[in-house]
Phi, psi and omega in degrees: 000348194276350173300110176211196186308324207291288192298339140289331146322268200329297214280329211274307133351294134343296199266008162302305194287314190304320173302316193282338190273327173279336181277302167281342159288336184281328170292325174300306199297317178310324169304310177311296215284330154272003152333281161331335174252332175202080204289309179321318186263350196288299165345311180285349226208112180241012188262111174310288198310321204284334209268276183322332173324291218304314198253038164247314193261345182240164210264196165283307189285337200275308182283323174288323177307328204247020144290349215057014193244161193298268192262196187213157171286332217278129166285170169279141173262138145306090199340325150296323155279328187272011160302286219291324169308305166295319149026287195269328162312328192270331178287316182280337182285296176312351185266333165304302198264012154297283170345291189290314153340282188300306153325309186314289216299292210283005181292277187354307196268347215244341184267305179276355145299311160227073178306303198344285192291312200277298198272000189273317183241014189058107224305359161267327209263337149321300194288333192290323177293335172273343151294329193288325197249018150106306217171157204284290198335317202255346173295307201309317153341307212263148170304133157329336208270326155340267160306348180282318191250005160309122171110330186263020197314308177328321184274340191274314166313325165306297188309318181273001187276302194259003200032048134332143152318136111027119154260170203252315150223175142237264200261039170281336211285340191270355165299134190280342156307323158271322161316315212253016177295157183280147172309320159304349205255327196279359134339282172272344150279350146286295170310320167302309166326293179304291208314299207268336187265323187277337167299315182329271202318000000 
């Protein structure tokens, strides 16, 4: 019984960030690796998913026509290496359609468990606050001022150690009601935000 929405948010949510973290160094590595081979389109291009498409389905040459350019800096590979570079592209495009998958799963499980929160804060930034604090049940608990500052604790423990400034949110700061504030402004759209999320919850 002790098994619930909570601990499925918490884990799904979990493999989300982590799957991103695992996606961009494998993307980084991927980007090096094919350099070699075609340094010019590696170049052209910063959307990763959009990158692996591209160079799983079109040839070297087929991607510099559509740079205009003739040739590449790039050696030519031998078809056994340049399997194993695509490879590893066709391995991050499943990790990619993971995500979305896992994105899917917890939008889902978050409409029915908490709409409040999935529409107030949105399904990441929802679950991540319901990760940070364990259960609906100890979100539900806390004080605005509380929630305004999930996430920031380091800063907050500074600020009382060293009488540092303050933080001002933690991981509320990625709301686009917040983003999209003046600097001087996200301060109290934070605090109005958090306000409106411990009434949501």
């Amino acid at each position: 019984e002790s098994v619930n929405e909570d601990n499925f948010i918490c884990q799904a949510i979990n493999s989300i960030v982590e799957t991103d973290k695992i996606i961009n160094t494998l993307s980084k590595r991927l980007r090096e690796w094919y350099a070699l081979y075609n340094p010019e389109f590696t170049n052209s291009i910063s959307n990763n998913e959009k990158f692996m498409e591209l160079i799983t389905k079109k040839t070297k040459e087929q991607l510099l026509k559509e740079l205009n350019l003739i040739g590449s800096m790039g050696a030519d590979l031998n078809k056994t290496d340049l399997d194993a570079i695509l490879t590893l592209a066709k391995q991050i495009i499943s990790l990619f359609k993971y995500q979305q998958e896992i994105e899917s799963y917890l939008g889902a499980t978050m409409q029915a468990y908490c709409p409040n929160l999935k529409e107030l804060a949105g399904t990441t930034i929802g679950a991540k606050l319901l990760e940070h604090t364990g259960s609906l049940k100890r979100l539900v608990m806390m004080p605005a001022s509380t929630i305004q500052i999930l996430g920031a604790e380091k800063a907050l423990f500074r600020h009382i150690k060293t009488g540092a400034r303050p933080p001002k949110f933690g991981l509320i700061h990625d709301h686009q009601f917040i983003q999209s504030a003046k600097r001087q402004e996200q301060g109290k759209r934070a605090r109005a935000l958090a306000d409106k999320l411990s009434l949501a919850v």
